[in-house]
Structure formats: C-alpha cells, structure tokens
Short mmCIF file of C-alpha atoms and ligand atoms in Angstrom, two decimals:
data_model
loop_
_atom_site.label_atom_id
_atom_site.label_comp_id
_atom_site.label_asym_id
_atom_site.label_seq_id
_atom_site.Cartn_x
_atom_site.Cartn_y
_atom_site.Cartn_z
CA UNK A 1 -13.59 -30.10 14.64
CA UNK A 2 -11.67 -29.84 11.74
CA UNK A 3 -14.00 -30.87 9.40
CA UNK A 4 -16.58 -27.92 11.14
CA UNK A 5 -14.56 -25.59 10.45
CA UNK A 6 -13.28 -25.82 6.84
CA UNK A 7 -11.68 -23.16 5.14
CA UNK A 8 -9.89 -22.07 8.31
CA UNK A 9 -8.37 -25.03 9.06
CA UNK A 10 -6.61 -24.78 5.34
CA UNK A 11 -5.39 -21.55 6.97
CA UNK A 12 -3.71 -22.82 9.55
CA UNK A 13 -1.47 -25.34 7.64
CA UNK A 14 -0.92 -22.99 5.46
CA UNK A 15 2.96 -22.00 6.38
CA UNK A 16 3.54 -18.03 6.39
CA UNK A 17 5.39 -15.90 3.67
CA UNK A 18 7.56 -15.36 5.99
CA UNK A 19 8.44 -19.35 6.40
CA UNK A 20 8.90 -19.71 3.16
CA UNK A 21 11.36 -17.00 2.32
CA UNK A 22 13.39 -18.22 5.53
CA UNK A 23 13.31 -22.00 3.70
CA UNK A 24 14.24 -20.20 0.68
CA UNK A 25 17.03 -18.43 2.09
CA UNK A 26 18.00 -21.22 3.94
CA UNK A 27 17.93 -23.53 0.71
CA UNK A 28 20.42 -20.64 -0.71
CA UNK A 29 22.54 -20.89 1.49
CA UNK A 30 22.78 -24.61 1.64
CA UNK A 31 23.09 -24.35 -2.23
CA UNK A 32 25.82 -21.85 -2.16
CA UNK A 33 27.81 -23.92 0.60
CA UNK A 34 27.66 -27.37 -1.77
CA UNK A 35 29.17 -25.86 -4.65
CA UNK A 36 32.21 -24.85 -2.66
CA UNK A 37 31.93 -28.03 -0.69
CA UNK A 38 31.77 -30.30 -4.07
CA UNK A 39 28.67 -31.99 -3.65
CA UNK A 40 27.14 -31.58 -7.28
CA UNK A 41 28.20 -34.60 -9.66
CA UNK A 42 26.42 -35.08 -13.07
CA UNK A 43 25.05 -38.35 -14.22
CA UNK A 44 24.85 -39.64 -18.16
CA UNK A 45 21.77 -40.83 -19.89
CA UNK A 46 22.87 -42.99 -22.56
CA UNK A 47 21.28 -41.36 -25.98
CA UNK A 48 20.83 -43.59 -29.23
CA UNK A 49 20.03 -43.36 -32.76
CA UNK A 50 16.61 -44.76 -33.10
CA UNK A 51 17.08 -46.61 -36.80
CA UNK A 52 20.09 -49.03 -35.77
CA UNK A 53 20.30 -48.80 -31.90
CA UNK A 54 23.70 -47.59 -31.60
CA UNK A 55 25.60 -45.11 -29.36
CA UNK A 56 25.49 -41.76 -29.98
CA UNK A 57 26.21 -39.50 -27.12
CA UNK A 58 24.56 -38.69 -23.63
CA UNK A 59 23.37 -35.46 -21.81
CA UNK A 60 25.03 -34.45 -18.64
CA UNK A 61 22.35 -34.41 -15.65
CA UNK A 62 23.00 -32.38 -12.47
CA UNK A 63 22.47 -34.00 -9.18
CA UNK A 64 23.48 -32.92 -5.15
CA UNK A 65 24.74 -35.49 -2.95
CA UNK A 66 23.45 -33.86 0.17
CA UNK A 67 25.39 -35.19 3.28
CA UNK A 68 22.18 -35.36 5.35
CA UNK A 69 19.60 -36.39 2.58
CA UNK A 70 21.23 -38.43 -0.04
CA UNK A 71 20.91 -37.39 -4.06
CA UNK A 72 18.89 -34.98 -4.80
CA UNK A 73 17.15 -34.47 -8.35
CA UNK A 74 17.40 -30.85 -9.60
CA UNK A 75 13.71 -30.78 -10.20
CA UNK A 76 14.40 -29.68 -6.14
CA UNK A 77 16.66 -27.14 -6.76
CA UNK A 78 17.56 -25.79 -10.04
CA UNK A 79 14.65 -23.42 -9.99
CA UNK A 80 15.46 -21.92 -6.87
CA UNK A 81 19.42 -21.81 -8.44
CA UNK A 82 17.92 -20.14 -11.54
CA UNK A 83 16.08 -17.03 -9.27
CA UNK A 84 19.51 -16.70 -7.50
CA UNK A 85 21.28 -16.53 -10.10
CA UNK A 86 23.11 -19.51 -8.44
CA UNK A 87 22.84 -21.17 -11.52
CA UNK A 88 25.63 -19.02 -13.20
CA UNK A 89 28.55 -20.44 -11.23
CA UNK A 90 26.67 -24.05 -10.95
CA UNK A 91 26.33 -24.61 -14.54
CA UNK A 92 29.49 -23.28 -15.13
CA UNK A 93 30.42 -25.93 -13.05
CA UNK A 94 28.66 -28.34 -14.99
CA UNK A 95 29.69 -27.28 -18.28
CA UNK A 96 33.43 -27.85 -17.48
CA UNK A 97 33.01 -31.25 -15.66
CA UNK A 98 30.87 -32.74 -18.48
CA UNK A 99 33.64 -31.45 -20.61
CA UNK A 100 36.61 -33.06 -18.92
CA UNK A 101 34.87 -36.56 -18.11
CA UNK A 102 33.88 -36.28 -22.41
CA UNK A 103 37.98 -36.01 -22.73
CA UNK A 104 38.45 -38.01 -20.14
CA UNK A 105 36.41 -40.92 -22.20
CA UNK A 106 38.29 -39.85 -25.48
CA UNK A 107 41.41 -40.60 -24.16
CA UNK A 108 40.40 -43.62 -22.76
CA UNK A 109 40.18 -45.05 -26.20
CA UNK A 110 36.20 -45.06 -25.79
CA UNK A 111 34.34 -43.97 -28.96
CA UNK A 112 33.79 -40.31 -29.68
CA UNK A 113 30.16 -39.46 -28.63
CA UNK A 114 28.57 -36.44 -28.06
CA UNK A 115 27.65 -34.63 -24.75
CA UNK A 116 24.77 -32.95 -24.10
CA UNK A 117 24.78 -30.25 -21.49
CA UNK A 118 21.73 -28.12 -19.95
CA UNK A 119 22.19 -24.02 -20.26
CA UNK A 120 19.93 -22.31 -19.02
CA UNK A 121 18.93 -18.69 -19.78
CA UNK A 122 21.04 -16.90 -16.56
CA UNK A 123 23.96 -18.23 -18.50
CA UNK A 124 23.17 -17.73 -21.57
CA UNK A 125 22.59 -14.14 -20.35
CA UNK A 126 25.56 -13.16 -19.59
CA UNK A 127 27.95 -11.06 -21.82
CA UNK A 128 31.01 -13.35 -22.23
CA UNK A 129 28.83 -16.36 -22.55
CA UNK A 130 30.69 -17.32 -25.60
CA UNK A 131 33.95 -16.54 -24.54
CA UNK A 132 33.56 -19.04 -21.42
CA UNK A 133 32.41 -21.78 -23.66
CA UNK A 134 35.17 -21.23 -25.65
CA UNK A 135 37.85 -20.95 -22.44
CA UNK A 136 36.14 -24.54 -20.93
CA UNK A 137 36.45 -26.07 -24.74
CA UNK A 138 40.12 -25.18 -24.44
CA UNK A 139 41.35 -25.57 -20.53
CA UNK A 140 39.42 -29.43 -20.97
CA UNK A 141 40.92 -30.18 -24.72
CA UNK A 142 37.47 -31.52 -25.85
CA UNK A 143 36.85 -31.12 -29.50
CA UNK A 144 34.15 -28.38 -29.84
CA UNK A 145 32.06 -30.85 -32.69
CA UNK A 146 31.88 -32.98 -28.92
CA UNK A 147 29.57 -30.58 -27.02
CA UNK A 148 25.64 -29.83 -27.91
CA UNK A 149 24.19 -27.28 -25.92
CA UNK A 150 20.79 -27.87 -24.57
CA UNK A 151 18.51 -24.40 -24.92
CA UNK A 152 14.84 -24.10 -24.38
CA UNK A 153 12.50 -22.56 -26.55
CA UNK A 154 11.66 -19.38 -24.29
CA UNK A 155 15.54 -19.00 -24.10
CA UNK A 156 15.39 -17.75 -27.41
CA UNK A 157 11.90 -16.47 -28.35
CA UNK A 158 11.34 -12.80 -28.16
CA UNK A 159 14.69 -11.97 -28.06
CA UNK A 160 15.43 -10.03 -31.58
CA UNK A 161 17.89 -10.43 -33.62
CA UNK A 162 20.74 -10.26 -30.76
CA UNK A 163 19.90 -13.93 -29.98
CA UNK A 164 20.65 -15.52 -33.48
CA UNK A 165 24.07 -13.46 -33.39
CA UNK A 166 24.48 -14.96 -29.94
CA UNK A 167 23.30 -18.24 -31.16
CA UNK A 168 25.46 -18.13 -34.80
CA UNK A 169 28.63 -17.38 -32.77
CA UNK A 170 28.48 -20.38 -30.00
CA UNK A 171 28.16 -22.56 -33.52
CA UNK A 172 30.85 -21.00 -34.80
CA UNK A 173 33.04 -22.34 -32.52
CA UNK A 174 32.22 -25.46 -33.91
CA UNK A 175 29.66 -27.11 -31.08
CA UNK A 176 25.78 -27.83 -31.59
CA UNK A 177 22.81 -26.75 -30.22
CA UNK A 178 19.54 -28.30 -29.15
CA UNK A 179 16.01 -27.17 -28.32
CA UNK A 180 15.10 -28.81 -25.58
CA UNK A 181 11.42 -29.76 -24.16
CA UNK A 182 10.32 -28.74 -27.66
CA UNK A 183 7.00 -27.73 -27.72
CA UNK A 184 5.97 -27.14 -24.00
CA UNK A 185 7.18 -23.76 -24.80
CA UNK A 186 6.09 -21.48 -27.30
CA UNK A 187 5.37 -24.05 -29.82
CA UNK A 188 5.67 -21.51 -32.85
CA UNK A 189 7.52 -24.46 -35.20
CA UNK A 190 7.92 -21.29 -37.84
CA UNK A 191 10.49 -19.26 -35.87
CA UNK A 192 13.33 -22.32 -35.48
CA UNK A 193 14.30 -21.18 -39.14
CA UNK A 194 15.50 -17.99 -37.85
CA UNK A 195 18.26 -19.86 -35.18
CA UNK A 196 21.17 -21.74 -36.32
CA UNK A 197 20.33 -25.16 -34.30
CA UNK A 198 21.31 -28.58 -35.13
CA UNK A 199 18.68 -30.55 -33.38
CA UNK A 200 15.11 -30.58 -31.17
CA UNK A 201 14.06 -32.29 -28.78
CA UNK A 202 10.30 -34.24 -28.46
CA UNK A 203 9.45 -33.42 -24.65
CA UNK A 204 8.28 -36.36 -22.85
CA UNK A 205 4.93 -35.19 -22.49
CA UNK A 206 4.55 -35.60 -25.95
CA UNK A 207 6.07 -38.85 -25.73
CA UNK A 208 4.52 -40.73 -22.65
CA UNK A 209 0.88 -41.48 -24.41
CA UNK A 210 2.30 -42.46 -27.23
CA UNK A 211 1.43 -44.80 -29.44
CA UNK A 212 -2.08 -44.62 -27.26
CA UNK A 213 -3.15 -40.56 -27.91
CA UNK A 214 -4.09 -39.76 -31.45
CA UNK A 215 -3.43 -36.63 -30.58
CA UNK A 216 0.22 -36.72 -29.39
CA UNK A 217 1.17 -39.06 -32.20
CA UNK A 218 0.26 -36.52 -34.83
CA UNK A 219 2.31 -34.13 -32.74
CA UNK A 220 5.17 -35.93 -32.85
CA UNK A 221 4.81 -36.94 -36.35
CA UNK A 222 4.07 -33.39 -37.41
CA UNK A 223 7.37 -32.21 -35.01
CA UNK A 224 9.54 -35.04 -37.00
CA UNK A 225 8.68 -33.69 -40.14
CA UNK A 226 8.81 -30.41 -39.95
CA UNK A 227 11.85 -30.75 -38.39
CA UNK A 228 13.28 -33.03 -40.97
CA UNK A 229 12.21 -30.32 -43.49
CA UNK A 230 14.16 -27.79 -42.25
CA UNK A 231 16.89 -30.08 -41.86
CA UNK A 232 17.49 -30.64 -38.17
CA UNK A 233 17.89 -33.45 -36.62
CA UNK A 234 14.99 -34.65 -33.95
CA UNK A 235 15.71 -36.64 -30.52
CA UNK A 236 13.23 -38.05 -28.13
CA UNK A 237 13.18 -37.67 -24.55
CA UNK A 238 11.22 -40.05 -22.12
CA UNK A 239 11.02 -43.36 -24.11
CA UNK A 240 9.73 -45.88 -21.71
CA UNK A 241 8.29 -48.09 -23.73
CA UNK A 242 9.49 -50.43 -27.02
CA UNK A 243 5.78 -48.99 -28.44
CA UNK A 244 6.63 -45.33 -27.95
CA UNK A 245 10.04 -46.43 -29.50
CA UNK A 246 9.11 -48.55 -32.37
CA UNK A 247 6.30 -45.47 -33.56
CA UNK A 248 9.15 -42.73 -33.02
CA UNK A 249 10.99 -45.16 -35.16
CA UNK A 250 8.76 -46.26 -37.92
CA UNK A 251 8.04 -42.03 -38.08
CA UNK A 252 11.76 -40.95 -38.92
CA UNK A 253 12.79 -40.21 -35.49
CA UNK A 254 16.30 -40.09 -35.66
CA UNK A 255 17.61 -40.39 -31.94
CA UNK A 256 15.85 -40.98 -28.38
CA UNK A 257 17.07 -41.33 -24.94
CA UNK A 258 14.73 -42.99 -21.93
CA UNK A 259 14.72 -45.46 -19.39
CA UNK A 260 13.42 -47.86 -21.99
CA UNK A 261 17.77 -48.25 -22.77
CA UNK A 262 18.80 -46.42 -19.67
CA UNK A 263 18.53 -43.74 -16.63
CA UNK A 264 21.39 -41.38 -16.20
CA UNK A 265 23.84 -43.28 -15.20
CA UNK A 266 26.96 -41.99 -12.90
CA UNK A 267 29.96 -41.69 -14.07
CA UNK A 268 31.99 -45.16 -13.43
CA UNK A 269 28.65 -46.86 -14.09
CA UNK A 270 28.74 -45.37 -17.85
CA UNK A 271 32.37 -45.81 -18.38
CA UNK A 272 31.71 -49.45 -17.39
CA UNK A 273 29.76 -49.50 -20.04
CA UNK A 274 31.62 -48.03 -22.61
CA UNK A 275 34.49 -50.08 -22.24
CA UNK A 276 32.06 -53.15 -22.77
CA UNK A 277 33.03 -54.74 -18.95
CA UNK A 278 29.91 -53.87 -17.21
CA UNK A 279 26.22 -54.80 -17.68
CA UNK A 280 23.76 -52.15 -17.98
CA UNK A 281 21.52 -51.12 -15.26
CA UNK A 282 18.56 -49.19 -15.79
P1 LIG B 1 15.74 -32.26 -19.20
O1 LIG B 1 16.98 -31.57 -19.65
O2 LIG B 1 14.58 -32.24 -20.10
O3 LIG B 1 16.20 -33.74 -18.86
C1 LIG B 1 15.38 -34.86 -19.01
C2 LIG B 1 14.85 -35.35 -17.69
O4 LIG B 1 14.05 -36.50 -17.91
C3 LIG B 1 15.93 -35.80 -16.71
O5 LIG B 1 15.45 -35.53 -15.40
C4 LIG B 1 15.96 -37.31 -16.95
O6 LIG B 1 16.47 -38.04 -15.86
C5 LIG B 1 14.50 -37.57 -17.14
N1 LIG B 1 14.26 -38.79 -17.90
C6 LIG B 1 15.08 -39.40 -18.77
N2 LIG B 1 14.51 -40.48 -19.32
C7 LIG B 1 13.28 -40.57 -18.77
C8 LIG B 1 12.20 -41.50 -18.94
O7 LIG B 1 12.26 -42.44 -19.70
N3 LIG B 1 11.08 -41.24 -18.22
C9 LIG B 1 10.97 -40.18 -17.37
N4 LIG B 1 9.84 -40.03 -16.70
N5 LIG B 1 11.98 -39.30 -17.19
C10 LIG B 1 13.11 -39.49 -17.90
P2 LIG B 1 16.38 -34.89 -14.30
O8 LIG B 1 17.76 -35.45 -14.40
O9 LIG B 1 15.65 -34.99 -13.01
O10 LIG B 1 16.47 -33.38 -14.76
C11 LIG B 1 15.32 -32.59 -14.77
C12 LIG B 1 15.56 -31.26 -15.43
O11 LIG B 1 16.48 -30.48 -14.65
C13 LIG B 1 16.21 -31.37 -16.80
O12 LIG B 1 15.25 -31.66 -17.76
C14 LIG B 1 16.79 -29.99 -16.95
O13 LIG B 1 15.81 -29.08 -17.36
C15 LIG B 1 17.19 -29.66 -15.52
N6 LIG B 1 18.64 -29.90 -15.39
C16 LIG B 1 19.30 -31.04 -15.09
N7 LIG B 1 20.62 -30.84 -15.06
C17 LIG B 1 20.81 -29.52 -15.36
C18 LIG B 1 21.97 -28.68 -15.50
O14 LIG B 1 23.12 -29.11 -15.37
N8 LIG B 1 21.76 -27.36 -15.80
C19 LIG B 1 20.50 -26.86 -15.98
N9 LIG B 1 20.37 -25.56 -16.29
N10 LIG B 1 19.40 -27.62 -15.86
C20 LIG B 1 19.55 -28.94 -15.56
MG1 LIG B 2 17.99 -31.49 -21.33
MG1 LIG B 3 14.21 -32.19 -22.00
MG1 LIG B 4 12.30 -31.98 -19.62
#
C-alpha cells in the first residue's frame, strides 16, 4: 500500500506547519525556562600551538543539561536561540561564566591561557555590546589580553564601516578577536584587512580530508599564508588525525584544537588537567 501510493504517503508523515511552530514554541519556552533554571554549563576544548605542542588557551562550548534528556549539543538549539533572540541573554550568560572560571583558573596558580568564547551576531547587534564586554571584564577581574572573541565571517561582511569601529573598539579594550569557520562564509580573504582581528580560524570542513584532498590542502595552505601575510595568526578546528596535524604543521599553522588532543572537556575535568593530577580523556 504504501509503496502504491508514493508521493502521498510522503504527505502524510510530513508533520503540519502548524506542528512545527507548536515544537518551536514549545522548544522556546523550554529554552527560556533553563536559563532561569541554570541548566546551561560550558565545556573547554583544550587549544594548542601546533609547532611545540603546548597549551595555549581553550574555547568555551555551550551545552544544556536537560533534566529529562541528558546534555544536549547546541547544534540542537542555538539556532532556534539565535531567531528568538534568546541568544542575547544566553550568551551573555556564557560570556560571564567563561570569564569567571578563566579567573577562577588564574587564581588557582594555573598558567595564564586564553579563552575563547562564541558571539554571535544578536549580540554583537546590540548597542552597548561593548560596554557589556567591558562590565563582564570588570565584575569577573579577568585580564582583557585573556578573552578572544569568536566572530563569523557574515557577522561582519556587508556591514560598512560601522562594523570596523565596532570591531576597533572591543580591541581596544585590550581582548582579541577571531574569525571563526573561516571560509564557509563569504570566503572574500581580501576584506579581513579592513577588520582589526588577531586570528582565523580553518573550519573543519577544510580540515577533515586533509592530507587526502588536493583540493582542501591548497586551501588551507593558501588560508595559512595569506593569513600569515597579513599578519594574523591562524588556528585549526577539527584535527582528528596526527596526518591532518603534522600537514597543518609542516604548512605554518600556528595553533589547532580537535579531538586528536581533546573534546571539550567540563569544567573539573580541565582543571584536573591543568593542575597536572588528572589524565586526559578524549
Ligand atoms: P564552533 O564554534 O565552530 O565550535 C567547534 C565545534 O566543533 C564544537 O562543536 C566542537 O565540539 C566541535 N569539535 C571540536 N573538535 C572536533 C573534532 O576534532 N572533530 C569534530 N567533528 N568536531 C570537533 P559544538 O560544541 O557542538 O558547538 C557547535 C557550534 O555551536 C559551535 O561551532 C558554535 O558555532 C556554536 N556554539 C557553541 N557554543 C556557543 C556559544 O556559547 N555561543 C554561540 N553563539 N554559539 C555557540
Ligand atoms: Mg567557535
Ligand atoms: Mg568553528
Ligand atoms: Mg564550526
């Protein structure tokens, strides 16, 4: 029967509009409800410098610890927190607790890395951006030259002028910015002069056929220098492999994070680590 019928049948699996805007709303409110319930935590992927192997820093990764379903990646819900506008009071969220538990470290005598946190463009949107990055940097006592600020490319392309101002004053408070996912987006390597950044980073696609894909090594190789030429500094994302590693290597790759070292790690997991009394699970 099914088979007879074909298309129709597709049609009748095929859950109304009306479904999905309840799930959606439903998934809003659920969202809305865990950020005043306190069931975000972040976890830290380990980030190295590719020539000697050392420690460097880590990004801060959003995750929800749903009571009924467990963790949940943010692949699941950031995009639905971005349309809300959700996003606004969640990375804000973020922001601050990636800032404390980078103070936190500091004055536990650990080693002064850098963290990484996602913006995305709802927050980068809005007026007092700079000003809030500013009051977290203060209210946590991090050192500014602590935080990197991860931007993607369409955060910033076709914006006019009012985004380098935007961008020139967050470095003037003294943190560092990174292009992340570089090249999924507009790929336009010409334009990063324009912005005041400090570093890009290779998006795993680029990175997961590598050294296999002719193709993606020359894009990474041409990304690394280009990027060296203008004088920023280039990090890969999505090493998995010692091949992908020792090519990014051997090609002036300065830093790359993956599960190759690590995943994102929680938080007593990578403080374990840091203080050299835990083995590292990835
Ligand atoms: P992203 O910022 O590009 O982060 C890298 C993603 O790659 C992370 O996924 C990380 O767990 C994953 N990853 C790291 N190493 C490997 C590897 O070796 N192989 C593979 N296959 N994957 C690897 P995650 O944590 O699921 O985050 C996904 C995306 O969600 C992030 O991509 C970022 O765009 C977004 N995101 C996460 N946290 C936040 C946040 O706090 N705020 C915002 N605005 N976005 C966030
Ligand atoms: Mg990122
Ligand atoms: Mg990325
Ligand atoms: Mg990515």
């Amino acid at each position: 029967q099914a088979k007879e019928s074909g298309r129709n049948t597709y049609a009748f699996y095929t859950p109304s509009l009306t479904v999905i805007a309840n799930e959606k709303l439903d998934l809003e409110a659920r969202l809305r409800h865990a950020l005043t319930q306190g069931e975000f935590l972040l976890h830290y992927q380990p980030q190295l410098d590719i020539q000697s192997g050392g420690l460097i820093g880590c990004e801060a990764l959003v995750r929800w610890n749903n009571p009924q379903q467990g963790l949940i990646s943010p692949a699941r819900f950031i995009p639905l927190a971005e349309e809300t506008g959700l996003i606004v009071p969640l990375g804000e969220w973020v922001l601050r607790q990636a800032c404390s538990q980078a103070r936190a470290w500091l004055d536990a005598g650990m080693p002064n890395l850098s963290m990484a946190v996602n913006l995305s463009a709802r927050q980068l949107q809005q007026p007092d951006i700079v000003a809030r990055v500013a009051a977290i940097l203060e209210e946590t006592g991090l050192p500014a030259e602590t935080l990197k600020l991860e931007l993607t490319e369409s955060m910033i392309m076709g914006h006019g002028e009012e985004v380098v101002v935007l961008l020139q004053d967050l470095k003037a408070l003294g943190i560092r910015l990174s292009i992340d996912d570089f090249g999924t987006g507009y790929s336009s390597l010409a334009y990063l002069k324009r912005f005041p950044i400090d570093e890009i980073k290779i998006d795993q696609g680029f990175v997961h056929d590598i050294p296999n894909d002719s193709n993606d090594n020359q894009i990474a190789i041409a990304i690394i220098g280009m990027a060296h030429g203008l004088s920023l500094k280039v990090m890969a994302e999505g090493v998995e492999t010692e091949a992908q590693r020792d090519f990014l290597a051997q090609h002036g790759c300065d830093a790359f994070q993956g599960y190759l070292f690590s995943r994102p790690l929680p938080a007593e997991e990578f403080t374990r680590f840091l203080s050299g009394t835990g083995p590292l699970q990835s």
